[in-house]
Short mmCIF file of C-alpha atoms in Angstrom, two decimals:
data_model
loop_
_atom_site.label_atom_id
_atom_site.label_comp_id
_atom_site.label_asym_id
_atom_site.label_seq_id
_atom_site.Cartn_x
_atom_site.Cartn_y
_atom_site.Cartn_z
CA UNK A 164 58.85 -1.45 12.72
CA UNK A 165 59.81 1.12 15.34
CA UNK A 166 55.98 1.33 16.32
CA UNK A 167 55.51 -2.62 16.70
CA UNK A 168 58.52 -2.83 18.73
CA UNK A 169 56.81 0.31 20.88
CA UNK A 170 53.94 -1.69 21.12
CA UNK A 171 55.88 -4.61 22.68
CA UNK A 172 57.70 -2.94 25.10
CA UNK A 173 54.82 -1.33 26.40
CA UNK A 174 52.56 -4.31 26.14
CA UNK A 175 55.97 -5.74 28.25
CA UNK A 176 55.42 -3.21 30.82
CA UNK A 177 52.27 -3.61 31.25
CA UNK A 178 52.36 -7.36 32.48
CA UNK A 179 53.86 -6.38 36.03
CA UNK A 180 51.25 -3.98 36.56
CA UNK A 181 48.46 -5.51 35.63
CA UNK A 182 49.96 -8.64 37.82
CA UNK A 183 50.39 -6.30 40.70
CA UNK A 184 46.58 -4.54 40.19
CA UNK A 185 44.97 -8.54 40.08
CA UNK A 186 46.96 -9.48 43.68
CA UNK A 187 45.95 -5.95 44.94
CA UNK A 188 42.49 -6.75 44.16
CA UNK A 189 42.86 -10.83 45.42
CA UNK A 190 44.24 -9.46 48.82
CA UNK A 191 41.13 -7.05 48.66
CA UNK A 192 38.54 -9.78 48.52
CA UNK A 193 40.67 -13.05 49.58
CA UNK A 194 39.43 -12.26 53.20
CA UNK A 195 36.17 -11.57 52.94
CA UNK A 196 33.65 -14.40 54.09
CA UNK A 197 30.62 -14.17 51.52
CA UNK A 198 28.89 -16.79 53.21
CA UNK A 199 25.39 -15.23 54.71
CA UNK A 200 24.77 -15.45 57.77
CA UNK A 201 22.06 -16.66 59.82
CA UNK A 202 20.72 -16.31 62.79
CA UNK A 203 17.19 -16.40 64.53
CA UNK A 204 14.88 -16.11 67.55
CA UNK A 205 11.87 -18.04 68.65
CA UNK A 206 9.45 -17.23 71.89
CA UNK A 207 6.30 -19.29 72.66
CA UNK A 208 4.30 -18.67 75.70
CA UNK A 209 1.24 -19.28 77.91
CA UNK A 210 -0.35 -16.15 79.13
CA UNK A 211 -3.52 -16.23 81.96
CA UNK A 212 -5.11 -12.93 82.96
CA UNK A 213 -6.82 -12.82 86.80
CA UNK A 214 -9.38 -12.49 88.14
CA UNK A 215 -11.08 -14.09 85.56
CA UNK A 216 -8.54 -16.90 84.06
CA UNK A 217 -8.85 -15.86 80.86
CA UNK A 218 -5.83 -17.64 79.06
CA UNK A 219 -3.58 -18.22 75.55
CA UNK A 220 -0.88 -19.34 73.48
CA UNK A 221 0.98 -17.91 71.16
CA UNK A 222 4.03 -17.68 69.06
CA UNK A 223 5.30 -13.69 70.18
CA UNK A 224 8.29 -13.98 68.08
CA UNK A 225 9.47 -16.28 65.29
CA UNK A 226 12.51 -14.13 63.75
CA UNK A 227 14.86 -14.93 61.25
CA UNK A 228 17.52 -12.52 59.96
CA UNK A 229 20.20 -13.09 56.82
CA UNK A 230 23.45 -10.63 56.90
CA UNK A 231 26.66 -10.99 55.18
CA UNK A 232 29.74 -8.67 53.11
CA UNK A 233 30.05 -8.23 50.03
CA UNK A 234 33.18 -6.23 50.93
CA UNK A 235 35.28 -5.62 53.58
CA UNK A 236 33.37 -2.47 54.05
CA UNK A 237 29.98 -3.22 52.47
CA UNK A 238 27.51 -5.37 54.37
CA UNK A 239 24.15 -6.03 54.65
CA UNK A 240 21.04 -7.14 56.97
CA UNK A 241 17.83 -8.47 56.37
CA UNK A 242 15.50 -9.47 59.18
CA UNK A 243 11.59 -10.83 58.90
CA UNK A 244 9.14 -11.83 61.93
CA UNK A 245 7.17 -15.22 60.32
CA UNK A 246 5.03 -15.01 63.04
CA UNK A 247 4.51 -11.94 65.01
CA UNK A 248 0.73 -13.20 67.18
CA UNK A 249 0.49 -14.76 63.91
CA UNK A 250 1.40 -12.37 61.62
CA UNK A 251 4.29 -12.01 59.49
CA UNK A 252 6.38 -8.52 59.72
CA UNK A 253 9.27 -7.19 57.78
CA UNK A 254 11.54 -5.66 60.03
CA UNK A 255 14.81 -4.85 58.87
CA UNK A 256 16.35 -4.46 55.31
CA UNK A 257 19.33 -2.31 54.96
CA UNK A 258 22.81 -1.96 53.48
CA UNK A 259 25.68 0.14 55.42
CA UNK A 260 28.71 1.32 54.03
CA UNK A 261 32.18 1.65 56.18
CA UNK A 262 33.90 4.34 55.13
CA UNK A 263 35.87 5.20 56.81
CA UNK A 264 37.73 3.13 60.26
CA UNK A 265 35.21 4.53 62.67
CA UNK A 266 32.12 6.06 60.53
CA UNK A 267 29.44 4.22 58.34
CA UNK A 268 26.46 4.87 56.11
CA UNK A 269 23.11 2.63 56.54
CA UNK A 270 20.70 2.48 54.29
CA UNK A 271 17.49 0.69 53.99
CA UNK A 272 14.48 -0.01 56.18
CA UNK A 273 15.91 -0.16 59.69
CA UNK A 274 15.22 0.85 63.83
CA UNK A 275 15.29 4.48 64.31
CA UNK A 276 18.10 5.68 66.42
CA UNK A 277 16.28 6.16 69.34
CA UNK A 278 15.60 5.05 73.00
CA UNK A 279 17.49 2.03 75.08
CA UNK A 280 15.33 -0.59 75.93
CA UNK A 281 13.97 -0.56 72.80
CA UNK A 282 16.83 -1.48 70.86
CA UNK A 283 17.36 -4.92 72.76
CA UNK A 284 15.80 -7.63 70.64
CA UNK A 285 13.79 -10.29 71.66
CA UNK A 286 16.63 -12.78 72.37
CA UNK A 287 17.94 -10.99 75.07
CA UNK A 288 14.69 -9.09 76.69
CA UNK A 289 15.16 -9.72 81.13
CA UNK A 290 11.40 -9.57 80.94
CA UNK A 291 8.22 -11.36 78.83
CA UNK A 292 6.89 -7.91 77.96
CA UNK A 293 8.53 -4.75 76.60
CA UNK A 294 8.10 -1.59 78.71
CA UNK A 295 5.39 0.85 77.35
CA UNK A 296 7.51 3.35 76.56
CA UNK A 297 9.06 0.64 74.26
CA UNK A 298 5.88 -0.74 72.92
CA UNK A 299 3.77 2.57 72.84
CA UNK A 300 5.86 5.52 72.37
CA UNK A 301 8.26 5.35 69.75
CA UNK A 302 9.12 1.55 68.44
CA UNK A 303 9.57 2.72 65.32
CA UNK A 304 11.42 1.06 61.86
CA UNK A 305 11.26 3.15 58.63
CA UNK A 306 12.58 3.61 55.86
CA UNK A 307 16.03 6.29 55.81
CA UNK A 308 19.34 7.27 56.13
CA UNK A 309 21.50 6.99 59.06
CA UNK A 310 25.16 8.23 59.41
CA UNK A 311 27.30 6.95 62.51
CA UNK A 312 30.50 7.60 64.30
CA UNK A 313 31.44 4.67 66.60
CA UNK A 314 34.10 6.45 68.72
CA UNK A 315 37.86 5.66 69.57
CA UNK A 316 39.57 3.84 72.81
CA UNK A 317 40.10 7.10 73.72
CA UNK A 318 36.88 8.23 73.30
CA UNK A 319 34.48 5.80 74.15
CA UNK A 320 31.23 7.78 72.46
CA UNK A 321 28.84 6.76 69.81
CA UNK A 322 26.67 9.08 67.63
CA UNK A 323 24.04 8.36 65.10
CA UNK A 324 21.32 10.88 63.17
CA UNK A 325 18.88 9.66 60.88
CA UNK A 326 16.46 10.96 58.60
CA UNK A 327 13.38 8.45 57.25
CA UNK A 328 10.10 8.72 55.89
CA UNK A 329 7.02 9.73 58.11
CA UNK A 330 4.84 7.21 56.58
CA UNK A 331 3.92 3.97 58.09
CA UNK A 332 7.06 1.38 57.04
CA UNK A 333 4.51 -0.61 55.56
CA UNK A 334 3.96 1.77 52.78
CA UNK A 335 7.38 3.02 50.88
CA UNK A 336 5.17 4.58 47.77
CA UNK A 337 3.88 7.87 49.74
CA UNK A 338 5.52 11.06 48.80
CA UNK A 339 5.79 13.45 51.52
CA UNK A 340 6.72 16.61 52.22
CA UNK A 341 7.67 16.24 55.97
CA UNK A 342 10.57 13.97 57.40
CA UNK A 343 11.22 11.99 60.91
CA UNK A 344 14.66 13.00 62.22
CA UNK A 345 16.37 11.13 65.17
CA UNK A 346 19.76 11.19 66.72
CA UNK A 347 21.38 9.15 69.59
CA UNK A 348 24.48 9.35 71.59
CA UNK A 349 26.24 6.59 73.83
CA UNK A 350 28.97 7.28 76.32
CA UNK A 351 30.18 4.00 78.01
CA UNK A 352 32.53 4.79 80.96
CA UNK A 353 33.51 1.28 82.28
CA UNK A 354 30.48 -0.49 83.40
CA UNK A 355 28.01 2.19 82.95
CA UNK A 356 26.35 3.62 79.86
CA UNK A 357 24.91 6.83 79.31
CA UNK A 358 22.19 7.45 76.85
CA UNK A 359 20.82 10.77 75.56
CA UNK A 360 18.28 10.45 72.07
CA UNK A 361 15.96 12.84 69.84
CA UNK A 362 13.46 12.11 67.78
CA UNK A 363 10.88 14.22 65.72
CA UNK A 364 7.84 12.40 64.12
CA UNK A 365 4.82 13.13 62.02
CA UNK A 366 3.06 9.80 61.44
CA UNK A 367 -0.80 11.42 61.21
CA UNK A 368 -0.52 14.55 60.25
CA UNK A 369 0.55 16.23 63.83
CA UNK A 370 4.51 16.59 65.22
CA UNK A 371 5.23 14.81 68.04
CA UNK A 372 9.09 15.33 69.22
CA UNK A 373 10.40 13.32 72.03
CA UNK A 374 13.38 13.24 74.34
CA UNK A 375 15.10 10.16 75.89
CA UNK A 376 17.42 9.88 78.75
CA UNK A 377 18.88 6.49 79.62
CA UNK A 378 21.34 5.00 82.53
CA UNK A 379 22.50 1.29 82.91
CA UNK A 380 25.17 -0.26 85.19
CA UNK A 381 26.53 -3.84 85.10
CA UNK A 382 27.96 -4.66 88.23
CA UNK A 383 29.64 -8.47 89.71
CA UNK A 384 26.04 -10.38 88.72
CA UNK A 385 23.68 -7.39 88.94
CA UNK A 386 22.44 -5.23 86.20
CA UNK A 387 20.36 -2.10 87.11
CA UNK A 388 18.71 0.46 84.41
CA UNK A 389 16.26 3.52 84.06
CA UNK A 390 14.56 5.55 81.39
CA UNK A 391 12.70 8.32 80.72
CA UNK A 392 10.89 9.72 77.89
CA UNK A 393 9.06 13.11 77.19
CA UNK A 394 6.75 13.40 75.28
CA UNK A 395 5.27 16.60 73.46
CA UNK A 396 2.52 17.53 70.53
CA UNK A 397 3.23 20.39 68.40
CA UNK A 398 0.74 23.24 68.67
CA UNK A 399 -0.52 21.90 72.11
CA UNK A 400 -2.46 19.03 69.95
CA UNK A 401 -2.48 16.84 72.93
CA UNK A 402 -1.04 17.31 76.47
CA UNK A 403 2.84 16.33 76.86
CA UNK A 404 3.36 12.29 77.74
CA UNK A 405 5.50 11.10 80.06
CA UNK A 406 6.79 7.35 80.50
CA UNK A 407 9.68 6.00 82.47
CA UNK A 408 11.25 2.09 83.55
CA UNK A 409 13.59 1.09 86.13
CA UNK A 410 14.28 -2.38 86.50
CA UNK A 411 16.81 -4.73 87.77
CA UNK A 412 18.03 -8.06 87.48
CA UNK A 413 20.80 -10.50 89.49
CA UNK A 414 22.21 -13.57 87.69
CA UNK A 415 23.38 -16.64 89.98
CA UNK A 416 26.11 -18.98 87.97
CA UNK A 417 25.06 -22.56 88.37
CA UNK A 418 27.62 -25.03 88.33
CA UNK A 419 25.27 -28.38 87.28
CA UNK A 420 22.56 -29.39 85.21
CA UNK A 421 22.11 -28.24 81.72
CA UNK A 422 21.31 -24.28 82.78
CA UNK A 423 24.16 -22.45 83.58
CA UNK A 424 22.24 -19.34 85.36
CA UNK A 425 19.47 -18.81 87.13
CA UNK A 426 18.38 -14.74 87.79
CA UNK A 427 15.92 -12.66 89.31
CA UNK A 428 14.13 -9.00 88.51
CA UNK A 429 11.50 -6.83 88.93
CA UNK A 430 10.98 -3.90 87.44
CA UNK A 431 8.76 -0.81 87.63
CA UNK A 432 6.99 1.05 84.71
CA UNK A 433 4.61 3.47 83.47
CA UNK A 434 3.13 6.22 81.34
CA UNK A 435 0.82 8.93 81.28
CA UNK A 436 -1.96 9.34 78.96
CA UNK A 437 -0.69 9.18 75.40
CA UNK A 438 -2.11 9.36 71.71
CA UNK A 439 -0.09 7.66 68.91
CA UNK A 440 -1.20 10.82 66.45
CA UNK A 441 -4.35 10.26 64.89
CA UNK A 442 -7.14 13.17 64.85
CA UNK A 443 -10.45 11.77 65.00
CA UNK A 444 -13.39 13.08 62.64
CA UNK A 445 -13.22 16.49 65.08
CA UNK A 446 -9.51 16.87 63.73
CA UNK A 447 -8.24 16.83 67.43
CA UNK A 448 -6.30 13.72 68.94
CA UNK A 449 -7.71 10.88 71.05
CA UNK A 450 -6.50 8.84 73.63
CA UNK A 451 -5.12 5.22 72.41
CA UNK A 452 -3.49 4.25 75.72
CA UNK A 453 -4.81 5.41 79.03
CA UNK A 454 -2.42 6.18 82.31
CA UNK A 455 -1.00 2.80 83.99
CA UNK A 456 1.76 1.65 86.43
CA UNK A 457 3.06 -1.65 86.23
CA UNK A 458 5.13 -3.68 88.78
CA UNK A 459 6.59 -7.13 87.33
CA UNK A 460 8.61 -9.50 89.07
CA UNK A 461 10.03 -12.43 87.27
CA UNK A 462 12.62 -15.38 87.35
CA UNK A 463 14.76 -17.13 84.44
CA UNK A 464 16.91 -19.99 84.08
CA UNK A 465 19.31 -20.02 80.79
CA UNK A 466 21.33 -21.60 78.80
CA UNK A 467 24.18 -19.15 77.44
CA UNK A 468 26.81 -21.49 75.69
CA UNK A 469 27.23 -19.49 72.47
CA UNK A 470 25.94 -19.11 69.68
CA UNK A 471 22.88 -20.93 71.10
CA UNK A 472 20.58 -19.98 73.80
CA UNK A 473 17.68 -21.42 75.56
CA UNK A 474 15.95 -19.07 78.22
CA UNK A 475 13.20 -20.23 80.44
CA UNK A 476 10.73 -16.95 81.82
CA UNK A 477 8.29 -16.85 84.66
CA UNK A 478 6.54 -13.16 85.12
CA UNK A 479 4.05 -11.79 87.01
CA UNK A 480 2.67 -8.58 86.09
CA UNK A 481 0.70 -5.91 88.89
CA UNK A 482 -1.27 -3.07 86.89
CA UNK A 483 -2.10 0.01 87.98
CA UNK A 484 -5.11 2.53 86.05
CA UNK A 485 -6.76 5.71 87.22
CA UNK A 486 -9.76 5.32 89.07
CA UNK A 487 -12.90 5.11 86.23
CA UNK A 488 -10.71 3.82 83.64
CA UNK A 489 -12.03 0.95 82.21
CA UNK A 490 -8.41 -1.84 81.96
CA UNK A 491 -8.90 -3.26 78.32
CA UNK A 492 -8.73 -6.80 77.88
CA UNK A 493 -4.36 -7.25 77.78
CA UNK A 494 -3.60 -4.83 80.10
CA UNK A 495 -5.02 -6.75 83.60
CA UNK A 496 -2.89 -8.48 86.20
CA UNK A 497 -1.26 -11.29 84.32
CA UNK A 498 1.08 -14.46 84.76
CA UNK A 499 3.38 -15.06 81.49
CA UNK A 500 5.47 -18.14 80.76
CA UNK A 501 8.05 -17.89 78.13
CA UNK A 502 10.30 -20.49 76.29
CA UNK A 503 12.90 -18.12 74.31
CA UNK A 504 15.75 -19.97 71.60
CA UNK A 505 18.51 -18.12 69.68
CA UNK A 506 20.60 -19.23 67.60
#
């Protein structure tokens, strides 16, 4: 008797608590939006190629991504290119972790913490083309682990590091005894950012480390930025690299019409010689891109009501090569017309 009635008051007890632990967990969840969202990017264009009018379509970028929380401090992203030139590309599948107010965990496939320009997606890009240093260098997405620390008001600094597989993202099953390893750091003081990045690579068998140095400065309707990158083969494999971009661009509010800005830029790039890390039969590295300057001037009118936005581009693209180089087909003076949507 003594033990039912122990049995009742504790069973008693226990409603309370186990009331209080359910609302605990409802005012865990009740706020959390498990809808996914989505969100996408499309860019056609018309490309001709002097002096001898060569000309094409295409479909650059047809980009849909999916991300969502499954808790307050659990989300996730997954982003595919359906038609990359015509091919289809998976870009981005990761899962990050909040742990704490200002630090998370990411996990997954995902952009390696590195460079500036690179980093701006295809929605936003002031020019038709990337930079080479964005294109050629180090674009890189791979498979890792990346731990970041997004700063205070106080301290407006953000740090990532990252360590990923050396293997081409397209192939997750290679085991492998060396690593890539990258780390970034932001400072923004008011309207300018500061960029500093490292990353160490060994896609083909040979090191390659590079360093990054980035500057940008927004400004009433201008926005100005340069960047450098370094280059260097372990061993002396290949001879150091060296690419850079500064570029501008001033956006004029107009007041009718469906646009709502119209803005101008131009931009200078370049690189030296660079390899991308393959040894030829020989065992000793070629050349993949050869030396070249670039000067491109363009013009856009946009439509920036969000969460929509229609862009309009018009560039012109000057290349410069070494004398005796021989300018593959892609890489010749060019004019580039560009209808961009995001949504």
């Amino acid at each position: 008797m003594r033990f039912n009635k122990l049995c009742i008051a504790t069973a008693m007890a226990a409603v309370p608590l186990c009331a209080f632990a359910s609302e605990g967990v409802q005012s865990e969840t009740e706020k959390i939006d498990y809808l996914p969202r989505i969100h996408g990017v499309l860019r056609t264009r018309y490309e001709a190629e002097f002096p001898d009018w060569e000309q094409r379509f295409q479909v650059r970028n047809a980009r849909v991504s999916v991300e969502g929380d499954v808790l307050r401090s659990l989300s996730y992203f997954v982003r595919v290119d359906a038609c990359d030139r015509g091919k289809i590309k998976m870009l981005d599948a990761w899962a990050r972790w909040k742990f704490l107010p200002d630090w998370d965990v990411q996990a997954g496939q995902m952009r390696v913490p590195f460079g500036v320009g690179v980093f701006r997606g295809p929605g936003d890009y002031y020019f038709a083309n990337r930079t080479f240093m964005a294109k050629q260098i180090a674009n890189l997405y791979q498979v890792g682990l990346k731990l970041a620390w997004h700063g205070t008001p106080s301290v407006p600094l953000t740090l990532e590091a990252g360590v990923y597989n050396s293997s081409p993202m397209g192939d997750h099953e290679v085991w492998q005894n060396a690593m890539d390893f990258a780390g970034k750091a932001i400072w923004q003081v008011g309207n300018v950012a500061l960029s500093t990045s490292f990353l160490t690579m060994k896609p083909y068998g040979v090191r390659m480390n590079v360093v990054d140095g980035g500057v940008s400065w927004k400004f009433f309707r201008w926005f100005i930025e340069g960047e450098y990158q370094h280059l260097h083969y372990v061993g002396g494999a290949y001879k150091d690299v060296h690419a850079w971009n500064m570029m501008a661009s001033y956006g004029l509010p107009l007041s009718r019409g469906v646009f709502d800005k119209l803005s101008f830029q131009g931009r200078f790039d370049g690189m030296s010689d660079h390899s991308a890390g393959t040894p030829d039969a020989d065992g000793r590295l070629i050349t993949d891109d050869y030396a070249r300057r670039r000067l491109t001037l363009g013009t856009s009118i946009s439509y920036t009501h969000k969460p929509v936005k229609a862009e309009l581009h018009l560039n012109y693209e000057n290349y410069f090569f070494d004398r005796g180089v021989e300018v593959p087909r892609g890489s010749r003076d060019k004019l580039v017309a560009e209808l961009v949507i995001k949504f």
